[in-house]
mmCIF file of C-alpha atoms in Angstrom:
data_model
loop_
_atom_site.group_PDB
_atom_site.id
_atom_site.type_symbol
_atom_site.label_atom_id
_atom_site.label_comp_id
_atom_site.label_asym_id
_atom_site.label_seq_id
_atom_site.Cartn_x
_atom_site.Cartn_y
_atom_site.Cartn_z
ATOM 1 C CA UNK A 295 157.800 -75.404 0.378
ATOM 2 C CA UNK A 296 154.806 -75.797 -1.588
ATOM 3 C CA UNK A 297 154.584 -78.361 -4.499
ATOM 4 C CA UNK A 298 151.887 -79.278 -6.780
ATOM 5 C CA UNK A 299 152.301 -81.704 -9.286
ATOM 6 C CA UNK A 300 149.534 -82.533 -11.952
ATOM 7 C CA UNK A 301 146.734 -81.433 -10.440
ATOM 8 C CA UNK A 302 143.477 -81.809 -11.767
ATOM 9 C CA UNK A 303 139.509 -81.292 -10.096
ATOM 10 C CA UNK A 304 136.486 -82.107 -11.734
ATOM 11 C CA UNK A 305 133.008 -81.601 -10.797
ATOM 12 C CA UNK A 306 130.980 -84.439 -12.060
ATOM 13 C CA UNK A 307 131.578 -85.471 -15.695
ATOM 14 C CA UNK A 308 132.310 -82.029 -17.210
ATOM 15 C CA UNK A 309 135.268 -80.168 -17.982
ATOM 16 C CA UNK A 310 138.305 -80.097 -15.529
ATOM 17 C CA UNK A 311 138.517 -76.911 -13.289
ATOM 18 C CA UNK A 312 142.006 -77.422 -12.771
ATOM 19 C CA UNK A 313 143.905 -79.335 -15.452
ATOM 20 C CA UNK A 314 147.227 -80.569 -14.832
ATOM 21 C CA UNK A 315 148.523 -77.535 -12.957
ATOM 22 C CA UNK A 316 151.905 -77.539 -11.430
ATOM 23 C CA UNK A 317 152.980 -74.643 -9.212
ATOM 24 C CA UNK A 318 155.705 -74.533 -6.563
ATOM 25 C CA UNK A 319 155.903 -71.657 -3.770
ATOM 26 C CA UNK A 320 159.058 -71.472 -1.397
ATOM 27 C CA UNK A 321 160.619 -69.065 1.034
ATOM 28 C CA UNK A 322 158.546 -66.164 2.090
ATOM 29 C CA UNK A 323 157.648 -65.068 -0.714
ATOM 30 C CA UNK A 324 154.104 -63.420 -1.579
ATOM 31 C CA UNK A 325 152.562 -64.865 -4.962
ATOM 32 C CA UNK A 326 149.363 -63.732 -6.396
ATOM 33 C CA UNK A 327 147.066 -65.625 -8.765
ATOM 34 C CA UNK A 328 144.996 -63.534 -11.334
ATOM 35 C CA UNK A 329 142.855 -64.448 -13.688
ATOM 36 C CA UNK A 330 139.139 -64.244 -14.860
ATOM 37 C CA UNK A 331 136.115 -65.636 -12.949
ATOM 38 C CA UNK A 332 135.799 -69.313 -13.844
ATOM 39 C CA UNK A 333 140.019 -69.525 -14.186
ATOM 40 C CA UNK A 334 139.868 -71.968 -11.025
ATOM 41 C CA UNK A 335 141.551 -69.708 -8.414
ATOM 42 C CA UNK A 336 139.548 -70.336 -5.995
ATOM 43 C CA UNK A 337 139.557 -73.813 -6.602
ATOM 44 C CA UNK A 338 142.744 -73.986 -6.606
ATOM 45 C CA UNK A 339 142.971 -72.622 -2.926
ATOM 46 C CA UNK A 340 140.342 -74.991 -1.742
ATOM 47 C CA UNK A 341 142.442 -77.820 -3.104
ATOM 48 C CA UNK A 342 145.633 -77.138 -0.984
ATOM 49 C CA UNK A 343 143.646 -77.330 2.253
ATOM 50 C CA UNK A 344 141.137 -79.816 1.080
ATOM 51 C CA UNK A 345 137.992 -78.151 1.373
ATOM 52 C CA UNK A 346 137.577 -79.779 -1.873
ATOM 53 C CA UNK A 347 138.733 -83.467 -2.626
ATOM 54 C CA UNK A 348 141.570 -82.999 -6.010
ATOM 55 C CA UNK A 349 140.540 -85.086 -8.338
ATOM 56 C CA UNK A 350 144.286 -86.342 -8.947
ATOM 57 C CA UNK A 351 147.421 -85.240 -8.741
ATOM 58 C CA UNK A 352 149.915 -83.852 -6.053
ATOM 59 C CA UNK A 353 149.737 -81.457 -3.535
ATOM 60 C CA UNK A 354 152.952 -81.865 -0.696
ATOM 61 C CA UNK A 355 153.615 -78.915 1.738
ATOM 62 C CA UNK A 356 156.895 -79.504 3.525
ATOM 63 C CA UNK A 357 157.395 -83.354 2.811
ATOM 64 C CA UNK A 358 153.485 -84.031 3.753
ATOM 65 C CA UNK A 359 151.949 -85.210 1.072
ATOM 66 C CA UNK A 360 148.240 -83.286 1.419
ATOM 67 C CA UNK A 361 146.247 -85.923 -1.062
ATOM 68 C CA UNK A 362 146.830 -89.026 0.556
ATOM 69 C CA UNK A 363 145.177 -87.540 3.777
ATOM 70 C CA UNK A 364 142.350 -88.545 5.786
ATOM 71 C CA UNK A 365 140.749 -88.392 9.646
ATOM 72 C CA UNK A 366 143.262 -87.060 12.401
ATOM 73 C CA UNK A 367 146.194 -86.753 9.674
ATOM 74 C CA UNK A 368 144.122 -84.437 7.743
ATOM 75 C CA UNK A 369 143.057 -82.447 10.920
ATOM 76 C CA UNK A 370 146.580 -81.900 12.101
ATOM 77 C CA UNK A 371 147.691 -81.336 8.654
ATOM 78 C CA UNK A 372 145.666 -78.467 8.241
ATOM 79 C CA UNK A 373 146.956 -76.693 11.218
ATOM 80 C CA UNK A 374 149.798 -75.643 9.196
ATOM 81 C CA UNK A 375 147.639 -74.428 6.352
ATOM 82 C CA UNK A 376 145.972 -70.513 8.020
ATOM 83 C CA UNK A 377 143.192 -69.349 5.511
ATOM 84 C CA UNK A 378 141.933 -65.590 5.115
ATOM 85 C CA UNK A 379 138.436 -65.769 3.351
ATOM 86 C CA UNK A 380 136.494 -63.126 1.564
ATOM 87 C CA UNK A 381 133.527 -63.050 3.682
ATOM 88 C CA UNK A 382 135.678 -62.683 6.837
ATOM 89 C CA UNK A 383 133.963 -66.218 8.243
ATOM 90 C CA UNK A 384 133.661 -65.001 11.811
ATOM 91 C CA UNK A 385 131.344 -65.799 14.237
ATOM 92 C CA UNK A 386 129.037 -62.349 14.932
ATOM 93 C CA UNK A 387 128.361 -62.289 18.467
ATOM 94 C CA UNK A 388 132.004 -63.343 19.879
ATOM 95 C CA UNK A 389 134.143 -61.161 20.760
ATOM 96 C CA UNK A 390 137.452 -60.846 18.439
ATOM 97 C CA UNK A 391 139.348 -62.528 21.242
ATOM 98 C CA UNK A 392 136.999 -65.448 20.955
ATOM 99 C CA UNK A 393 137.115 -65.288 17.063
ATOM 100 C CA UNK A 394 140.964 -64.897 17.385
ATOM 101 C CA UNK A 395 140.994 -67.953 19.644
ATOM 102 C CA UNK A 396 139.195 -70.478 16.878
ATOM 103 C CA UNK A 397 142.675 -70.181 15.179
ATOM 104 C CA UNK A 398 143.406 -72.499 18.139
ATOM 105 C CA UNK A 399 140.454 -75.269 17.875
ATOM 106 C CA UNK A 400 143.450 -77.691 16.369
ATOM 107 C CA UNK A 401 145.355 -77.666 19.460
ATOM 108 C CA UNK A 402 142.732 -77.781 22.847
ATOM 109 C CA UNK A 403 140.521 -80.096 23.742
ATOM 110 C CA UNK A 404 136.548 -79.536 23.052
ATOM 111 C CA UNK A 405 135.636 -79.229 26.293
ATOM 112 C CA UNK A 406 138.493 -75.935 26.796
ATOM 113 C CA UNK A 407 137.155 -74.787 23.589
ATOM 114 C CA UNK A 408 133.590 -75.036 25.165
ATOM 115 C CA UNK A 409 134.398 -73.562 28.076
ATOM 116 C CA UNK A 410 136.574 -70.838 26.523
ATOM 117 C CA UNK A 411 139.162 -72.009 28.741
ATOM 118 C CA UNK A 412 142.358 -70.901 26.796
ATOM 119 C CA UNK A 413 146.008 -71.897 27.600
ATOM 120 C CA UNK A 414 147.557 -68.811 29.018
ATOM 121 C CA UNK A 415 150.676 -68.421 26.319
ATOM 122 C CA UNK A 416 147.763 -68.918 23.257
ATOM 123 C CA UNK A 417 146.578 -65.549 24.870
ATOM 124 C CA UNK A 418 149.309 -63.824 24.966
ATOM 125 C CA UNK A 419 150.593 -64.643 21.685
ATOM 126 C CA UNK A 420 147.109 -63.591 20.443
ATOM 127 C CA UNK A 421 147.373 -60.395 22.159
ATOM 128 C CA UNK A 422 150.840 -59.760 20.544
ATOM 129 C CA UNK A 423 149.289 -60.625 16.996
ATOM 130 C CA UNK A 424 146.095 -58.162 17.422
ATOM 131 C CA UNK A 425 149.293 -55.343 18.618
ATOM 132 C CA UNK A 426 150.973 -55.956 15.221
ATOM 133 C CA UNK A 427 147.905 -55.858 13.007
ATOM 134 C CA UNK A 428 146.135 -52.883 15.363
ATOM 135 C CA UNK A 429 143.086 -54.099 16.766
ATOM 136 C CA UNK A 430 144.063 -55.154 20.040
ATOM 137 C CA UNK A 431 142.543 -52.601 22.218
ATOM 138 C CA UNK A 432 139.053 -54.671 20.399
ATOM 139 C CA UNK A 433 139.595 -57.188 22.298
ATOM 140 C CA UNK A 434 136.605 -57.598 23.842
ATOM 141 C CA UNK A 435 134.361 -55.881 21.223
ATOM 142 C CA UNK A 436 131.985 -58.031 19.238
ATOM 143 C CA UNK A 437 132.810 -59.131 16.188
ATOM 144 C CA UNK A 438 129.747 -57.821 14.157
ATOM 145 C CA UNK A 439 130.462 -54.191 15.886
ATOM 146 C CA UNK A 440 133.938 -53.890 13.719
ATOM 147 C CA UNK A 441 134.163 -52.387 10.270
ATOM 148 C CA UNK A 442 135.368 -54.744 7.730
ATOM 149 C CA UNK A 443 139.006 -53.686 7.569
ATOM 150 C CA UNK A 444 138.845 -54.711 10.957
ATOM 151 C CA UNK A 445 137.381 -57.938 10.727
ATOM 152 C CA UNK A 446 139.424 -58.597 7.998
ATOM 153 C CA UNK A 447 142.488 -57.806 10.329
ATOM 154 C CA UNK A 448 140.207 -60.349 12.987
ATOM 155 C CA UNK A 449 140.278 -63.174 10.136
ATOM 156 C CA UNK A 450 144.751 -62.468 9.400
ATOM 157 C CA UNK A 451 145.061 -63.190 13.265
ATOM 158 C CA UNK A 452 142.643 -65.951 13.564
ATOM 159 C CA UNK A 453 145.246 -67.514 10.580
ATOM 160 C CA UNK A 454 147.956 -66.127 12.211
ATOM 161 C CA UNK A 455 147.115 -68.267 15.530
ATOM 162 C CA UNK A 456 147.691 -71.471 13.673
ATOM 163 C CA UNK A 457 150.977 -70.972 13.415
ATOM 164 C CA UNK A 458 150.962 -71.930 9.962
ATOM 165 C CA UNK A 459 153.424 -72.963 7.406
ATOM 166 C CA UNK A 460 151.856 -71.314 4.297
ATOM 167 C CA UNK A 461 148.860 -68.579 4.055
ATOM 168 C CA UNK A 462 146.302 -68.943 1.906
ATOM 169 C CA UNK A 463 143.905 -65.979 1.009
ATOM 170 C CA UNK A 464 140.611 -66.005 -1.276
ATOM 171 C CA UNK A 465 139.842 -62.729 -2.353
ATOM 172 C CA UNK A 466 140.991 -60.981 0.980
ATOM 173 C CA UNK A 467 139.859 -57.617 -0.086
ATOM 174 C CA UNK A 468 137.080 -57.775 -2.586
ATOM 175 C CA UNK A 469 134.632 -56.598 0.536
ATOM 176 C CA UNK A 470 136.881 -54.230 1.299
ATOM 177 C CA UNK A 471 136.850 -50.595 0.049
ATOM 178 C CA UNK A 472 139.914 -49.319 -1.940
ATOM 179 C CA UNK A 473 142.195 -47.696 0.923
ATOM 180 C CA UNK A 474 141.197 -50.466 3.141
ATOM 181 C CA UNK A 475 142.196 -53.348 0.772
ATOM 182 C CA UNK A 476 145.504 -51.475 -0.047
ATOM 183 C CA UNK A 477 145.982 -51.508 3.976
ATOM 184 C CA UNK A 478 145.255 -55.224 3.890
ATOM 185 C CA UNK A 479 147.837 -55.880 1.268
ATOM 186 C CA UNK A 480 150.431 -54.134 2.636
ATOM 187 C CA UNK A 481 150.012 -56.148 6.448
ATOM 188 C CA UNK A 482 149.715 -59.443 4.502
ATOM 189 C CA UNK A 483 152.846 -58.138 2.751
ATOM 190 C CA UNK A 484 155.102 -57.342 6.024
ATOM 191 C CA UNK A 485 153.771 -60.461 8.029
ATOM 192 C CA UNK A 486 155.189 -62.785 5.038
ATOM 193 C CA UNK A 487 158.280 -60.859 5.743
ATOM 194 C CA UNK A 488 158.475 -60.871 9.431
ATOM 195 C CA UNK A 489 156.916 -64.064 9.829
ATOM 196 C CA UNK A 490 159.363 -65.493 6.619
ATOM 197 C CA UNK A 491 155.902 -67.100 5.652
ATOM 198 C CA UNK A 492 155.155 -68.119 1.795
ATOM 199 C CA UNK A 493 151.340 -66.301 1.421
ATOM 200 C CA UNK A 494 149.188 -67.417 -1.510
ATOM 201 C CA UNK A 495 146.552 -65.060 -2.951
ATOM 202 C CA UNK A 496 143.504 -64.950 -4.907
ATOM 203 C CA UNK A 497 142.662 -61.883 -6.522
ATOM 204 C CA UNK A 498 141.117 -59.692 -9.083
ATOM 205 C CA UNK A 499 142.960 -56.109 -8.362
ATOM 206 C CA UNK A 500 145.653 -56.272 -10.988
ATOM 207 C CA UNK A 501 147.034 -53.270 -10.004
ATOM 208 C CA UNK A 502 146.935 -54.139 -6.099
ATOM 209 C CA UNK A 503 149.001 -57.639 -7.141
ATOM 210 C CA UNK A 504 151.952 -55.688 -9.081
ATOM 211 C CA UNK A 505 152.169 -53.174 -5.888
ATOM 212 C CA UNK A 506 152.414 -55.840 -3.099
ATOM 213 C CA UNK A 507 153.096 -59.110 -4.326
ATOM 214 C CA UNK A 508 156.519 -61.071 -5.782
ATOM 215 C CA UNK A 509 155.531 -63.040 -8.152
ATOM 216 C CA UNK A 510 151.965 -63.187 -10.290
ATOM 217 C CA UNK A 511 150.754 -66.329 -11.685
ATOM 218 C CA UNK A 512 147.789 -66.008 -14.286
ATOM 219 C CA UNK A 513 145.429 -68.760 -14.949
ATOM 220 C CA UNK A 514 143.216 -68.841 -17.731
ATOM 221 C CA UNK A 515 140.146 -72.063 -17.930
ATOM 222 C CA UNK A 516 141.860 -73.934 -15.034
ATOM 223 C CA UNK A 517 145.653 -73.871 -17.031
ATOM 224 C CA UNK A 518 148.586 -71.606 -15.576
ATOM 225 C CA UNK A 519 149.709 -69.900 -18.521
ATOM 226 C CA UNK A 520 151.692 -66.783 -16.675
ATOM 227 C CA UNK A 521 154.203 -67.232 -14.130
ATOM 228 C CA UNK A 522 156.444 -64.074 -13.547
ATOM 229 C CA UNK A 523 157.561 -61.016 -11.494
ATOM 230 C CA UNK A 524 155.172 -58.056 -11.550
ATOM 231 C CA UNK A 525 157.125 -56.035 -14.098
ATOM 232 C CA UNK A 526 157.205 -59.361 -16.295
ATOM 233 C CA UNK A 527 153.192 -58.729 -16.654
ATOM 234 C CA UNK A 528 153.369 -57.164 -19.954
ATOM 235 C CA UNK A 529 150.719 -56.251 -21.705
ATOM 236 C CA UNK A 530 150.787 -59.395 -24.146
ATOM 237 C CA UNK A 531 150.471 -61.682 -21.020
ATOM 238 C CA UNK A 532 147.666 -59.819 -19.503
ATOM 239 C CA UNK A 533 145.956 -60.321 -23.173
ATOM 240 C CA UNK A 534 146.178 -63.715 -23.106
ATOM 241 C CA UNK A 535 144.877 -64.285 -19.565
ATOM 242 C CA UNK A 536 142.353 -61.746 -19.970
ATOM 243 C CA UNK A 537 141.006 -62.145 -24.004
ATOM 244 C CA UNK A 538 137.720 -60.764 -23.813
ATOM 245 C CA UNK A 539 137.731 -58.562 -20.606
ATOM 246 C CA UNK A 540 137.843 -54.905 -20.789
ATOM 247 C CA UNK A 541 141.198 -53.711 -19.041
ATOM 248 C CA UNK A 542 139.025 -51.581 -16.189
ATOM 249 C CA UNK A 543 137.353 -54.505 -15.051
ATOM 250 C CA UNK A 544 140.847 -55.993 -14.795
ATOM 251 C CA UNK A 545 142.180 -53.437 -12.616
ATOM 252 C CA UNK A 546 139.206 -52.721 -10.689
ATOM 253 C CA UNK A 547 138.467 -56.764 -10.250
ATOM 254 C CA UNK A 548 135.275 -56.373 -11.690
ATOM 255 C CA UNK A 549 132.853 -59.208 -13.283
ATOM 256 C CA UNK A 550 134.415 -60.379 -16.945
ATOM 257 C CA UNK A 551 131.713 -59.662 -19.305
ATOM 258 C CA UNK A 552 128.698 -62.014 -19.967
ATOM 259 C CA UNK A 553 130.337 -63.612 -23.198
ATOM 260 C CA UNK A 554 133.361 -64.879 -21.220
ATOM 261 C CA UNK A 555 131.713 -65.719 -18.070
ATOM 262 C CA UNK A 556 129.271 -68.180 -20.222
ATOM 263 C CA UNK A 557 132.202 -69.569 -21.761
ATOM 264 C CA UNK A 558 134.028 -70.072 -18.855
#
């Protein structure tokens, strides 16, 4: 289980990005967070595994609590956090084994890392991953030779190889065109299932996080201010996390317009 408690980041003196959110996530269920550019989604992410410092507050996955971490505790702390990022974040001229592999840096010693020296089972169970997902017979194919459904699919593995207790995703198909990104939702959907693994997701595609998610949570200027099932997304609620943003752009995930991107 996931539980944040009275979280709040600030950049320098200005306004909080996050202010005082609390948000729990258990079981394996798939929760989506919506909301305008500037609403502190991805923030909010980068909070849970520490890529940025909160400011205060809580943040305890599983009885570890995630704030008080530093050093080695931090390192192995992460292990249990897999992250699926936007820009895919692989490394070009590896092969997808090798990419898949970094999912494994946490567990092997530099010098097998170096050496690409991997324990036998972490390749097999890699293998087995890259079966489910579809892109095993790219094994050996270079990661900058793959479309980017299937380095998308590279970067769900690479997480996948953690062997994590939650997954967190940042936008996982905004590069992505439509019938890919639908693809991409629907494997991130069955894994949670299979895997009975709580996945937490960033994204603008309304319509994509009523098809394939449980639960939406809507943040508006760093607050939570929906927390529901899909069909619970009326169209008051999508009002008041959207004010000001035409209702295409909300389905389609497009930039908010330039009056409520300056404010936010």
């Amino acid at each position: 289980m996931l539980q944040i408690t009275d979280l709040v980041k600030r950049y320098g003196a200005g306004e909080p990005v996050l202010k005082n959110l609390d948000l729990k996530i258990e079981g394996e269920s798939i929760v989506s967070i919506i909301g305008s550019s500037g609403a502190g989604k991805s923030t909010l992410l980068r909070c849970i595994n520490k890529l940025v410092e909160p400011t205060s507050g809580s943040i305890v996955l599983n009885g570890t609590e995630l704030t008080a971490l530093k050093g080695h505790a931090l390192r192995e702390a992460r292990r249990k956090i897999g992250m699926v990022f936007q820009g895919f974040n692989l490394v070009d001229r590896l092969t997808v084994m090798e990419n898949v592999q970094s999912g494994r840096l946490g567990y092997i010693s530099s010098w097998a890392a170096i050496m690409r020296r991997y324990p036998k089972d972490d390749i097999r169970h890699a293998y087995e991953l890259m079966e489910r997902v579809g892109i095993a017979h790219y094994a050996n194919k270079r990661a900058d030779e793959l479309s980017g459904g299937e380095r998308q699919r590279v970067g769900v593995v690479r997480a996948l190889m953690q062997r994590p207790e939650i997954l967190l995703a940042d936008e996982p198909t905004a590069s992505l065109d439509p019938k890919t990104s639908e693809q991409i939702m629907q494997l991130l959907r069955d894994l949670s299932k299979e895997l009975k693994l709580p996945v937490l997701i960033n994204i603008h595609n309304v319509a994509e996080a009523r098809e394939y998610t449980d639960r939406i949570v809507g943040m508006r200027y760093g607050r939570i201010i929906f927390d529901g099932l899909p069909g619970e997304l009326v169209p008051e609620a999508m009002e008041e996390i959207y004010a000001g943003v035409p209702s295409q752009d909300r389905q389609q995930g497009t930039a908010p317009s330039a009056a409520l991107k300056a404010a936010t």
